Coordinates of C-alpha atoms and ligand atoms in Angstrom, one line a residue:
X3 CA 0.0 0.0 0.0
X4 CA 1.3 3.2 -0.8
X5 CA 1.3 6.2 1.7
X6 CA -1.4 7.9 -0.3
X7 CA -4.1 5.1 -0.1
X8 CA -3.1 4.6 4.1
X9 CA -3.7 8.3 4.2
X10 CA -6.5 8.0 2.8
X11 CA -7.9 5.0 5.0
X12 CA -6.8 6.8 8.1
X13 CA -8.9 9.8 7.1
X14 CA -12.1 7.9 6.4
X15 CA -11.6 6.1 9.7
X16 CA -11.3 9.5 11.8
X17 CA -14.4 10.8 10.0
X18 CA -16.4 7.0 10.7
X19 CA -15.2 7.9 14.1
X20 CA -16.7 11.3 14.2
X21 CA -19.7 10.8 12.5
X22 CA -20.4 7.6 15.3
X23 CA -19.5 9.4 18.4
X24 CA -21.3 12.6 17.3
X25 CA -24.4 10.6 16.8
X26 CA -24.0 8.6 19.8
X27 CA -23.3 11.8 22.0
X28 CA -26.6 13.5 20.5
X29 CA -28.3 10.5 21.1
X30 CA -27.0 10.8 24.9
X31 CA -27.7 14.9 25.3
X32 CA -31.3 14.2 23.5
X33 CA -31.8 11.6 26.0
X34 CA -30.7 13.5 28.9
X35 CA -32.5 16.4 27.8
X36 CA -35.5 14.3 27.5
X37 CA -35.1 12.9 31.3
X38 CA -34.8 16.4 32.7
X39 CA -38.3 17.9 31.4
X40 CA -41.5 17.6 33.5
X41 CA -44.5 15.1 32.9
X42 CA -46.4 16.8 30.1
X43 CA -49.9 17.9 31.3
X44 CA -52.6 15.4 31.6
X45 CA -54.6 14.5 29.3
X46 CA -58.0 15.4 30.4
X47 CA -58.7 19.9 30.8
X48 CA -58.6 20.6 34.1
X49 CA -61.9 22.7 34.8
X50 CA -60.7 23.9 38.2
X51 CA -57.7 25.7 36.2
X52 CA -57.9 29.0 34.6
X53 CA -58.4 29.6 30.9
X54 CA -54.8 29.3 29.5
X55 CA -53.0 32.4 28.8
X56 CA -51.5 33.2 25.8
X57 CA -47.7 32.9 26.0
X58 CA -45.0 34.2 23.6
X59 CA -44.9 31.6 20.6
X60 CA -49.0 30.9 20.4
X61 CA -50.4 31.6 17.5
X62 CA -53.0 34.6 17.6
X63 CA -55.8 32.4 16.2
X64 CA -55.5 29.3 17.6
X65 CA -58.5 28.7 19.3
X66 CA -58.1 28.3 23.2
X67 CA -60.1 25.1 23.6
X68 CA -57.5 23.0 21.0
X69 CA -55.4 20.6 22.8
X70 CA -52.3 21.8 24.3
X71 CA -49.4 21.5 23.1
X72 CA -46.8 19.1 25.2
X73 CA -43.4 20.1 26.3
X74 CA -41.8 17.9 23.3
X75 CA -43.2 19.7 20.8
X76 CA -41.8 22.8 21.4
X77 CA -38.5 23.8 20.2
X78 CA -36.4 24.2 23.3
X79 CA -33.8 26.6 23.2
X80 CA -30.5 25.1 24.0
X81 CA -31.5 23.6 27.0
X82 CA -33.1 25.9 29.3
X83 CA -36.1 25.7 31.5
X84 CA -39.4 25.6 29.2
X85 CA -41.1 28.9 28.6
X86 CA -44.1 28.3 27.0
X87 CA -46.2 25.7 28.8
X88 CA -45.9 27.0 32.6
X89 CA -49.3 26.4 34.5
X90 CA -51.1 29.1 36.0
X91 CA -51.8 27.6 39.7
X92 CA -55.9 27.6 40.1
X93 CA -57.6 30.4 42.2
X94 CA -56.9 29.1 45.8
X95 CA -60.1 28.7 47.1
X96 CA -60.3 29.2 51.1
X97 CA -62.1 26.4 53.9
X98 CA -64.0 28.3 55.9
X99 CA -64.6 27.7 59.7
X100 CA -67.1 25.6 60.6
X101 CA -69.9 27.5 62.2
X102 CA -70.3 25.1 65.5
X103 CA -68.9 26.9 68.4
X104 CA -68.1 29.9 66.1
X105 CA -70.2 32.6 69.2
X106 CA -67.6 30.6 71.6
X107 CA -64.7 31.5 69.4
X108 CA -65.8 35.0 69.4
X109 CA -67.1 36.2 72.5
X110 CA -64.2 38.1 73.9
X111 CA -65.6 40.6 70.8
X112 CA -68.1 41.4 73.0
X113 CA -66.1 42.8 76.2
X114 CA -68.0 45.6 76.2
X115 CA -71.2 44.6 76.7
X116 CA -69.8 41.8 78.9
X117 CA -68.4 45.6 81.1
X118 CA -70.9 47.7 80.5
X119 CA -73.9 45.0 81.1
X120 CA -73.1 41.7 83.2
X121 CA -70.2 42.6 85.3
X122 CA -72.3 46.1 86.1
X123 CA -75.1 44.1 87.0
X124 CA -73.0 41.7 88.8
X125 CA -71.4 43.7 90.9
X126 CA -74.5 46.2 91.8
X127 CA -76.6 42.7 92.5
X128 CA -73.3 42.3 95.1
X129 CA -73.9 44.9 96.8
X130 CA -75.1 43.8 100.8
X131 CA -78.2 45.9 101.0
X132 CA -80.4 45.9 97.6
X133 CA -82.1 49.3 98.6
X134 CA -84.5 51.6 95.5
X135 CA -81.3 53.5 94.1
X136 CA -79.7 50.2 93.8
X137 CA -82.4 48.6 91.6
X138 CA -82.6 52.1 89.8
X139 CA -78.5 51.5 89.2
X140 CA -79.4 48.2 87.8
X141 CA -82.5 49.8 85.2
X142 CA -79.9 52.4 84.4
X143 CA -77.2 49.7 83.2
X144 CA -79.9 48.1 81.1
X145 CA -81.6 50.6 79.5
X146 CA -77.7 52.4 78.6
X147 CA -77.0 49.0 77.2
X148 CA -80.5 49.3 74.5
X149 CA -82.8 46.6 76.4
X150 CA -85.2 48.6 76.2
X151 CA -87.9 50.0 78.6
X152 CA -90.3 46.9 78.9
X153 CA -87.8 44.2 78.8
X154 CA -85.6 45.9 81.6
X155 CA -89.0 46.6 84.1
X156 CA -89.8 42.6 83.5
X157 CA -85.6 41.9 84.3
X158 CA -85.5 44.2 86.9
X159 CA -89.5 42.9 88.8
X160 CA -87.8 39.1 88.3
X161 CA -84.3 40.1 90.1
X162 CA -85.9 41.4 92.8
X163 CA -88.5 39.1 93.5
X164 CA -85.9 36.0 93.1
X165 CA -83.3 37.9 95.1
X166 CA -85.9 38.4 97.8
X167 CA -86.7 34.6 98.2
X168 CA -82.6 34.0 98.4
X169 CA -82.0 35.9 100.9
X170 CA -77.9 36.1 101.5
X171 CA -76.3 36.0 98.0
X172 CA -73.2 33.8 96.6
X173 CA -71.6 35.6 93.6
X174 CA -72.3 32.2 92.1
X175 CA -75.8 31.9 92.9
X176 CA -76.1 35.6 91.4
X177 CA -74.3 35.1 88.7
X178 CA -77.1 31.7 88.1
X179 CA -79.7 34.0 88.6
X180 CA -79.0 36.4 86.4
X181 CA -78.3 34.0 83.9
X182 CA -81.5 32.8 84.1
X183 CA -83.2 36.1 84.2
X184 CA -81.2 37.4 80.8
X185 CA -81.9 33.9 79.1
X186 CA -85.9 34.2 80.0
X187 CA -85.5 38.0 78.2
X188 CA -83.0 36.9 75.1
X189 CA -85.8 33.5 74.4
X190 CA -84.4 30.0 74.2
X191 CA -87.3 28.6 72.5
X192 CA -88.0 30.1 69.4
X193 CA -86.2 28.6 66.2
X194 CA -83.2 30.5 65.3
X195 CA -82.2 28.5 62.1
X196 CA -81.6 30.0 58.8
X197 CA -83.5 28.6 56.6
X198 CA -81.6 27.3 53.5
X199 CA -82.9 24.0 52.4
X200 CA -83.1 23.7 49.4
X201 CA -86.5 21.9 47.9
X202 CA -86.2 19.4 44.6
X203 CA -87.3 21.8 42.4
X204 CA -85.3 25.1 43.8
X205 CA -82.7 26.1 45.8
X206 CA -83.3 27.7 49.6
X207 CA -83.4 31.2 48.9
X208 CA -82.3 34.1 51.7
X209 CA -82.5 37.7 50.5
X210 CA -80.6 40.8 52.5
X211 CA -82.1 43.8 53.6
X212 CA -81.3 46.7 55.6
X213 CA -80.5 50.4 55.4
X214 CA -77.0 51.3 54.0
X215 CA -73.8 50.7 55.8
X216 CA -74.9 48.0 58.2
X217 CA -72.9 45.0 56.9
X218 CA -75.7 43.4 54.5
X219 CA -73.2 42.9 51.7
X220 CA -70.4 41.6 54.6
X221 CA -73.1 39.5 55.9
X222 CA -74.2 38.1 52.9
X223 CA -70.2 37.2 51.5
X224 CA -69.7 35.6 55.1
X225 CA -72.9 33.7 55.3
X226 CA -71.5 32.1 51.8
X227 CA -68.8 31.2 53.5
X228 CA -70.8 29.4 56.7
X229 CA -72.9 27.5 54.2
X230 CA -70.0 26.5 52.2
X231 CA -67.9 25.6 55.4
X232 CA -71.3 23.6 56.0
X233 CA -71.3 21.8 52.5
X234 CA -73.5 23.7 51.2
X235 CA -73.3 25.1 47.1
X236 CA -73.9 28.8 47.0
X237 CA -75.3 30.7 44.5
X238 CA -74.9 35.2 45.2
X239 CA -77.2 37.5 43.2
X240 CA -76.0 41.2 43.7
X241 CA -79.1 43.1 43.4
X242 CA -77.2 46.0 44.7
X243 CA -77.0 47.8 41.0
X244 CA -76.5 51.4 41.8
X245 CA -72.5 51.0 42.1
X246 CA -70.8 48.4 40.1
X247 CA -68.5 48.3 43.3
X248 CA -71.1 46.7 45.3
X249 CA -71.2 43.7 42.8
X250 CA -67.7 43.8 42.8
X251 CA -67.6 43.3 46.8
X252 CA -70.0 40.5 46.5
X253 CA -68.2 38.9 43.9
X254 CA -64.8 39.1 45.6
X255 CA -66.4 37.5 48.7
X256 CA -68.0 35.1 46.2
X257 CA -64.4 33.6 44.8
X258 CA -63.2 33.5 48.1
X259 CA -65.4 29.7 48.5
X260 CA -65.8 29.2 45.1
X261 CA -69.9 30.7 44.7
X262 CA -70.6 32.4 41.5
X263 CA -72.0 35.9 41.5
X264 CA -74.9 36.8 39.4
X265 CA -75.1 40.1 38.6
X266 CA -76.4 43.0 36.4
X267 CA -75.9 46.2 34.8
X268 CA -75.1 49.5 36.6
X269 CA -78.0 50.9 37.5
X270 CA -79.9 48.4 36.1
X271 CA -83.2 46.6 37.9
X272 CA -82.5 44.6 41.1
X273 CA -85.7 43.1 40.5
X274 CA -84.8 41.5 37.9
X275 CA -80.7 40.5 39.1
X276 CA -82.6 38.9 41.8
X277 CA -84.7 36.7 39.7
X278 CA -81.9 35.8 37.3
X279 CA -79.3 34.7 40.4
X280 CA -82.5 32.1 41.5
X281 CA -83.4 31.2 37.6
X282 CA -79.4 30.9 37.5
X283 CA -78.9 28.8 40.9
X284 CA -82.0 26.9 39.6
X285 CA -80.7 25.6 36.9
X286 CA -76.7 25.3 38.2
X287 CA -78.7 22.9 41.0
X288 CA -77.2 25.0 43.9
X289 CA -78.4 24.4 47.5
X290 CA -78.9 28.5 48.1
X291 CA -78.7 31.7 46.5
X292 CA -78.5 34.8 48.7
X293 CA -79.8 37.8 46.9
X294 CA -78.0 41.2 48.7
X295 CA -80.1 43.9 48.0
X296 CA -78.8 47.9 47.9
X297 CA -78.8 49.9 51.6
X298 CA -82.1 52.1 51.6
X299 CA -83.5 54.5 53.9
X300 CA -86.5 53.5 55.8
X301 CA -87.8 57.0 55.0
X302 CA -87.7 56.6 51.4
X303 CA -90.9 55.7 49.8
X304 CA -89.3 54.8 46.2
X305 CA -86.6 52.9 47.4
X306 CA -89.3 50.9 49.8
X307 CA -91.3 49.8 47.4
X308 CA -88.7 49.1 44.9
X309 CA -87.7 46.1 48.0
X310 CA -91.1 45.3 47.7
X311 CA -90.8 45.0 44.2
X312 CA -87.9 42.6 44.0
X313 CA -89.0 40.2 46.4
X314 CA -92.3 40.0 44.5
X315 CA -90.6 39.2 41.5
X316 CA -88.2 36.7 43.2
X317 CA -91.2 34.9 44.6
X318 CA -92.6 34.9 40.4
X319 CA -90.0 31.4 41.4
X320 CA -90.9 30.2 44.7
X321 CA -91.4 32.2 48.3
X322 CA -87.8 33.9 50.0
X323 CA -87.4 31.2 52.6
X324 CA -85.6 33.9 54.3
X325 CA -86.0 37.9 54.3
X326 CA -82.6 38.8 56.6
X327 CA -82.9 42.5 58.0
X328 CA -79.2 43.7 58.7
X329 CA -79.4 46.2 61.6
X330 CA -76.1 48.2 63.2
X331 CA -75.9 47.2 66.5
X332 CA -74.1 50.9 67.1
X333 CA -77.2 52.7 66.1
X334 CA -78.8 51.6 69.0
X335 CA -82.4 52.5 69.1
X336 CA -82.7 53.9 65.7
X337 CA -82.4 50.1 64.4
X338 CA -86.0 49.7 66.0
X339 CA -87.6 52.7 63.7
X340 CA -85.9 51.3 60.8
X341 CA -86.9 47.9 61.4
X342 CA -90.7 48.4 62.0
X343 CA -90.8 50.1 58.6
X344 CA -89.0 47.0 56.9
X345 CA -91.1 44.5 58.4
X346 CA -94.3 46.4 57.1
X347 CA -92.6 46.5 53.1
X348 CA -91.0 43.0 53.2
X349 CA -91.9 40.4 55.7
X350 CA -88.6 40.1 57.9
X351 CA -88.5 36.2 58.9
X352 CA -84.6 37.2 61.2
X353 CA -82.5 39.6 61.9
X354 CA -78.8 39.9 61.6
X355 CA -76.7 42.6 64.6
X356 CA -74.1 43.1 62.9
X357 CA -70.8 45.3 64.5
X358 CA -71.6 43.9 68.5
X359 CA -68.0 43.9 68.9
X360 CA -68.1 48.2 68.8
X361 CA -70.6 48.8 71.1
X362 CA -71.6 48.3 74.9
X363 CA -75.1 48.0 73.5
X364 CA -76.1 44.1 73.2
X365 CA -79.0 44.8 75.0
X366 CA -80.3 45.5 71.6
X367 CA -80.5 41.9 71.1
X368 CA -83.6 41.8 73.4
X369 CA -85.2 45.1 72.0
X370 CA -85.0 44.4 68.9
X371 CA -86.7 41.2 69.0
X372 CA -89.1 42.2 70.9
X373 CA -89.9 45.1 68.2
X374 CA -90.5 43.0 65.4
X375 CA -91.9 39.3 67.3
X376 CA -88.9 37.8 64.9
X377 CA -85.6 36.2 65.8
X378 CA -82.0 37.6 65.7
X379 CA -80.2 34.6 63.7
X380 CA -77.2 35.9 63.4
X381 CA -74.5 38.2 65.0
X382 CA -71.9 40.1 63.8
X383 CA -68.5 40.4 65.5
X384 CA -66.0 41.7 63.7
X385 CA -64.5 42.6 60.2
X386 CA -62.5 39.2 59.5
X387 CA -64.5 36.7 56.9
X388 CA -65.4 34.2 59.5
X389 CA -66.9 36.7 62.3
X390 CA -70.4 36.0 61.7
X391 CA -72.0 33.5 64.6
X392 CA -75.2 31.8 64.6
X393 CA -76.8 33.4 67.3
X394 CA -77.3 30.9 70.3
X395 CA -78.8 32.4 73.6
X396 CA -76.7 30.6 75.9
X397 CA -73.3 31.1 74.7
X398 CA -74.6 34.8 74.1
X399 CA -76.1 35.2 77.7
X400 CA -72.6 32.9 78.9
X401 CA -70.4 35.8 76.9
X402 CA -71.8 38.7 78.8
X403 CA -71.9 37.8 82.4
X404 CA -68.4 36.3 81.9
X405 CA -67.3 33.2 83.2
Ligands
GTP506 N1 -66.7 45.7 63.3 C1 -67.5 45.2 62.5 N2 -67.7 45.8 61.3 C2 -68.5 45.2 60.4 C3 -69.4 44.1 60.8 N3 -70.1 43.8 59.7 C4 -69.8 44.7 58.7 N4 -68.9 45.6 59.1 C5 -68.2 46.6 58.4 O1 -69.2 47.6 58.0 C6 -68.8 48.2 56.8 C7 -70.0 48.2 55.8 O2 -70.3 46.9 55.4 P1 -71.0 46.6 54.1 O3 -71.2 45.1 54.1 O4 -70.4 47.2 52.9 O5 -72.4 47.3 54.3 P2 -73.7 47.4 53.4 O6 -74.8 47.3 54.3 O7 -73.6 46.4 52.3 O8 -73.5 48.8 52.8 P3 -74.3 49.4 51.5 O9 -74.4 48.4 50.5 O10 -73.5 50.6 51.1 O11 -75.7 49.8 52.1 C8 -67.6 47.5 56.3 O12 -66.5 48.2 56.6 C9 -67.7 46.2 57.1 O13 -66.4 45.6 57.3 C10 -69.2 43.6 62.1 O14 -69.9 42.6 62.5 N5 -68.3 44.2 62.9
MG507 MG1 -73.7 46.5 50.3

């Protein structure tokens, strides 16, 4: 063999060698490469996910419901992390409390009543000798704390006659007594449930009323959330249309537990939001749609009979299982005018105190019942999404005489 044919071998050789390692080596990197990406996305759309976004690389038209494209498929460049098919995480939807014990939870919120009303009473019912300015103490403490004038005469008559038959006084069996006493005022035997259940052919429905600023729309985004910590589905109809904020507060409550908020144009008829969000959680098969209505003044006509109007058309579905009336604990005595008027336009079936954590008042509680022959369900006690408490007479009556 001559030099020029061994050179010639030896340079086909290298190359074989070349070409086989290069392949072999891609083969390794490809596989590698392979090894290092994430599982693509499963097969199935996720419903809970968000609609995909467009990323850099999509094409303007395609439509969004064609399958995704998998990691594979898209030209990588040189390695790096993949751009184009990063998942959005889904909208963290939040667990509510559960509702038992919830009053328990809460009732340092109402240290001021639990001041101003039991430990005052308490400690005047302590006192060795029970003479007229003591008792007159005692009516003082209760009407400052919005019992109201009948409710604290039938208090005050039962306290003294029971104190009279006692005789000397433990702080123990006082604190009994008066228990008692507040218990017989509050009522432990009417039915304070909200009514919700749904029937076969519709959902519970619960519609929120009150004047403006007293926590209905609060109320109604954290009664969602009691129901859905129950395992109940929610449906929310903001009937509030004179701001578009107020739908946008009811809807941001909605998301929160996962309810979907029905809802109209500005300034467009409640009346007929409100029948929508039933037709709406009718046919979604939801267990209860809440319908929050727009804060009115009991002194305007229009706006009263404009409530009358959108329960009438809500009922076009079924009868309100419940009409909620949201009264301001703060305002005290006021809440009684307002809620007389209310009563008359749409028949209140419970009432919701909302802000007893910023007042001395929860004497109101008794009042206000007593006003309107109906029930306070529920209690507000605070601005946090999970301060709304059943109301239960016990832990209530427990809460303000301290333990
Ligand atoms: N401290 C306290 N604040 C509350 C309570 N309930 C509601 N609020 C506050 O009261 C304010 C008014 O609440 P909203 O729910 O917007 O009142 P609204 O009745 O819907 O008001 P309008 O729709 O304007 O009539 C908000 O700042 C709430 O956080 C409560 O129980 N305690
Ligand atoms: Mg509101």
């Amino acid at each position: 063999m001559d030099t020029g044919r061994v050179m010639e071998t030896v340079i086909l050789a290298v190359v074989i060698a070349v070409v086989v390692l290069g392949v072999l080596g891609g083969l390794v990197v490809g596989s590698r490469r392979k090894k290092s990406l994430p599982p693509p996305p499963p097969a199935a759309p996720d419903i809970t996910a968000p609609p995909a976004e467009p990323h850099v690389g999509d094409e303007a038209e395609t439509p969004r419901d064609e399958p995704r494209r998998t990691i594979e498929e898209v030209d990588l460049p040189d390695g790096s992390a993949p751009p184009a098919t990063v998942e959005l995480p889904p909208t963290e939807i939040e667990v509510p409390e559960p509702t038992a014990g919830r009053l328990v939870r809460l009732r340092t919120r109402l240290s001021r009543s639990q001041n101003a009303l039991g430990k005052g009473l308490l400690t005047l019912l302590s006192r060795e000798h029970l003479d007229d300015d003591t008792w007159e103490e005692i009516e003082d403490i209760l009407l400052t704390a919005d019992v109201g004038v009948a409710p604290t005469q039938e208090l005050v008559d039962g306290l003294r006659a029971r104190v009279k038959v006692l005789g000397t006084r433990t702080p123990d069996e006082l604190r009994a007594l008066l228990r008692e006493e507040l218990l017989k005022l509050v009522g432990t035997e009417v039915d304070r449930t909200v009514r919700t259940e749904p029937d076969e052919r519709k959902p519970g429905i619960v519609m929120v009323v009150g004047v403006n600023g007293t926590g209905k729309t609060t109320t109604t985004g954290k009664l969602a959330r009691v129901l859905v910590a129950d395992g109940r589905s929610v449906v929310l109809g903001a009937a509030d249309t004179f701001r578009a904020a107020a739908a946008d507060q009811l809807q941001t409550w909605g998301e929160r537990v996962g309810a979907h908020t029905v809802r109209g144009p500005e300034g467009g008829d409640p009346a007929s939001v409100a029948f929508d969000a039933v037709k709406e959680g009718k046919e979604m098969g939801v267990d209860v749609v809440l319908i929050d209505t727009a804060g009115r003044l009991h002194t305007k006509t229009g706006l009263m009979d404009e409530l009358g109007k959108v329960k009438r058309v809500v009922e076009k579905h079924a009868p309100l299982d419940e009409v909620l009336l949201v009264l301001d604990a703060t305002t005290g005595q006021n809440g009684l005018v307002q809620a007389r008027v209310f009563a008359e336009v749409v028949d209140i079936t419970g009432i919701v105190l909302t802000k007893l954590d910023g007042t001395a008042k929860g004497g109101i509680v008794v009042a206000v019942q007593r006003e309107l022959g109906v029930p306070v369900k529920l209690i507000g006690l605070g601005e946090g999404a999970d301060d709304l408490a059943p109301f239960e007479p016990e832990a209530f009556v427990d809460a303000l005489i301290g333990d």
